[in-house]
C-alpha positions as MATLAB code, in Angstrom:
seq = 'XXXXXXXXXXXXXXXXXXXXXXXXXXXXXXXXXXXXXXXXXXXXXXXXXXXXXXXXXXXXXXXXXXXXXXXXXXXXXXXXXXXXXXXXXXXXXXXXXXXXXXXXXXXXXXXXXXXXXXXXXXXXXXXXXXXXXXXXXXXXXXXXXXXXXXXXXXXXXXXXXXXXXXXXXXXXXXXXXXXXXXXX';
ca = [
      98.276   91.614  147.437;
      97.288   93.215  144.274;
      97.836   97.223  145.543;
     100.392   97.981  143.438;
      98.113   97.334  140.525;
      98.906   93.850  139.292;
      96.883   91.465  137.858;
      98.537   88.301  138.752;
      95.531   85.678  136.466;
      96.041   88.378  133.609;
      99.861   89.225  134.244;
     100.083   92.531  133.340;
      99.759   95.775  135.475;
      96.376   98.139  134.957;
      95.648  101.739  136.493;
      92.958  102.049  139.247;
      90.821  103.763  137.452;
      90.344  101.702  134.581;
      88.106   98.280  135.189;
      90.898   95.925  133.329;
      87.284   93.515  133.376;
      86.070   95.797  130.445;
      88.884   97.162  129.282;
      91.969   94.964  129.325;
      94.479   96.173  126.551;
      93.697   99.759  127.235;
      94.433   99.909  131.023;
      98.215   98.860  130.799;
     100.964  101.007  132.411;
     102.531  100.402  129.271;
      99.690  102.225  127.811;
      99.689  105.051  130.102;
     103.223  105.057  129.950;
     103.061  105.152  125.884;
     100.321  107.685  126.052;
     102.243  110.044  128.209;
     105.484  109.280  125.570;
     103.493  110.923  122.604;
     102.099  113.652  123.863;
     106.083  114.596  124.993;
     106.869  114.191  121.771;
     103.843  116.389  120.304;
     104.089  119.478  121.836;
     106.522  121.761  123.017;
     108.064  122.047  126.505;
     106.730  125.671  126.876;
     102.577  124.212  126.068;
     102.475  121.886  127.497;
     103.870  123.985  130.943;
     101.356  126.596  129.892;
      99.000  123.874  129.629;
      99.405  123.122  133.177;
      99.232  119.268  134.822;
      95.730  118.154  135.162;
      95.172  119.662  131.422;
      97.866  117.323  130.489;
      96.707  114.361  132.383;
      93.282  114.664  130.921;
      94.857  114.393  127.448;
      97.022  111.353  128.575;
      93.165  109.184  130.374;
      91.806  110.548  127.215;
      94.333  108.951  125.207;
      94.194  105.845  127.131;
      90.237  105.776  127.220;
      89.836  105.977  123.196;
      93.030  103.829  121.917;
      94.738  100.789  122.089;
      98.524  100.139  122.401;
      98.707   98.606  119.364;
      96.630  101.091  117.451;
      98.792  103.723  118.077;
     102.218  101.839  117.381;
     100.570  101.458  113.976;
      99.606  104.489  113.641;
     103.080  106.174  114.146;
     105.114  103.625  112.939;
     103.094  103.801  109.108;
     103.447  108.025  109.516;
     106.978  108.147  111.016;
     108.584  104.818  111.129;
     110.523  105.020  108.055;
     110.245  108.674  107.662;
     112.874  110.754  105.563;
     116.289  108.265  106.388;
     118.919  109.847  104.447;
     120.138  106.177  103.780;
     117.244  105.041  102.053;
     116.377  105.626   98.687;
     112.890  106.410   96.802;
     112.347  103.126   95.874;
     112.462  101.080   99.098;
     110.509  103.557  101.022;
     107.001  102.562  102.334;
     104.193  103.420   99.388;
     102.743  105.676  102.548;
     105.200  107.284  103.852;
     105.529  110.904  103.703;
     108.779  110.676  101.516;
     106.853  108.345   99.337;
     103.416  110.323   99.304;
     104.983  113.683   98.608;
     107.236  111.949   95.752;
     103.741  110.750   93.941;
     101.816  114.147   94.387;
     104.861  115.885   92.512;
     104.982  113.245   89.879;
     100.788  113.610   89.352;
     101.134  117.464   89.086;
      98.102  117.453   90.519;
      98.416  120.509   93.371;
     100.115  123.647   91.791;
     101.107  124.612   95.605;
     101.785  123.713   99.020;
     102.592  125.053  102.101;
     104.926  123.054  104.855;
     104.689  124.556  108.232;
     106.843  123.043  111.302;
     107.580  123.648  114.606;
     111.395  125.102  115.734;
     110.794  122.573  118.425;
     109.076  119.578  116.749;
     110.085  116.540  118.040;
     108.524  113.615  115.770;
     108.957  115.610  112.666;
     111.930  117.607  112.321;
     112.065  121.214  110.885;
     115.287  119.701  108.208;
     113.026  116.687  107.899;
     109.898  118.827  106.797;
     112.330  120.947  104.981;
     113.273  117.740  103.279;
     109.938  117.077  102.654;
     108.824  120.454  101.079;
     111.736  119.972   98.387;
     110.325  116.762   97.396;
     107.327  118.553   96.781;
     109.111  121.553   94.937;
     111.302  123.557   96.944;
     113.578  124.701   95.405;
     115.907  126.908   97.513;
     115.358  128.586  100.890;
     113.415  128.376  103.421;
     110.540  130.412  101.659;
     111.402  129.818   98.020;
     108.661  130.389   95.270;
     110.899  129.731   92.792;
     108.503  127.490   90.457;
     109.800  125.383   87.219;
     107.648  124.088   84.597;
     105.449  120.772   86.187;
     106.811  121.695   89.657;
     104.553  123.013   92.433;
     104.909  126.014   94.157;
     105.749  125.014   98.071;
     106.498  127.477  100.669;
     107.940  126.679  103.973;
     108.140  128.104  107.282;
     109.154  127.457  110.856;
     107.219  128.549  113.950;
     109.606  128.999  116.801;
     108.800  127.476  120.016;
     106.236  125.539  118.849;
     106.349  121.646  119.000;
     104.310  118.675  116.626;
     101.461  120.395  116.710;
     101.668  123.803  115.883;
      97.817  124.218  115.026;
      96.927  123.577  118.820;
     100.131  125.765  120.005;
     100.167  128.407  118.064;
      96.350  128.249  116.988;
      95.883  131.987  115.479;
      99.248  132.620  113.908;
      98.963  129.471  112.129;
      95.024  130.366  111.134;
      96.219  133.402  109.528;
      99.394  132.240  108.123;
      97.158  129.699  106.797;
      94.625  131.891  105.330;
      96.889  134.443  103.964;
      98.678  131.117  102.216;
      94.819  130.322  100.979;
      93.802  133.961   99.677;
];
């Protein structure tokens, strides 16, 4: 009896509404299950509620449809899997993480400013971590310092409350103006 949705000549469990014939390492639970995990993590308790349930599931299938497991592992552990760890120094960071990125842009001098905008709420991405983040790049003191020394760029830094990971989707005018006032 296979109605709880395992695959006993493929041991592992799919959802009904995938074919596991044509799409075998995208029908998992674990899938589902990881696909549901990250979009927890993206947005804020108060969206995705607002957002409503089948709005929410649509974004999990849609998840599921166009990735694989281990595509998105990748995928977050080379943007957040060694992200900003107090412990760790400069040197033994990954070349692409964040830490490591915003360290090289500073060093090129090749932006005179920036602007690091987070979520009160963010889950995968900290507002001290993206605070951390915008003084690598030149903050100086703050929270919307333009305090600016020779070679150093100019990086503001602000913090949308009740907004999660992605505060372009939750908050999708105030960050278009901020973001165009920041531009003009």
């Amino acid at each position: 009896d296979d109605s709880d949705g395992y695959d006993k000549e493929k041991e592992s469990y799919y959802d009904e509404e995938c074919d596991p014939e044509v799409h075998t390492s995208r029908c998992t639970a674990r899938l589902r299950s990881f696909a549901w995990s990250i979009i927890l993590q993206t947005y804020s308790e108060f969206f995705l509620a607002k957002s409503g349930p089948n709005r929410v599931q649509t974004w999990v299938d849609g998840v599921c449809r166009y990735n694989t497991e281990e595509g998105l592992r990748a995928l977050l552990m080379q943007t957040h899997g060694h992200f900003m760890d107090e412990s760790d120094g400069e040197d033994s960071l990954d070349p692409w993480s964040p830490a490591a990125m915003a360290t090289r842009i500073r060093e090129s001098q090749s932006i005179e400013q920036c602007k690091i905008v987070v979520g009160s709420d963010d889950k995968m991405s900290s507002p001290e971590q993206a605070h951390r983040l915008a003084s690598l790049l030149g903050l100086s003191t703050g929270p919307n310092s333009l305090e600016h020394e020779e070679h150093e760029i100019l990086c503001s830094f602000k913090i949308i409350e009740g907004c999660g990971h992605a505060v372009p989707m939750e908050e999708m005018r105030l960050w278009r103006e901020d973001l165009l006032s920041f531009l003009n």
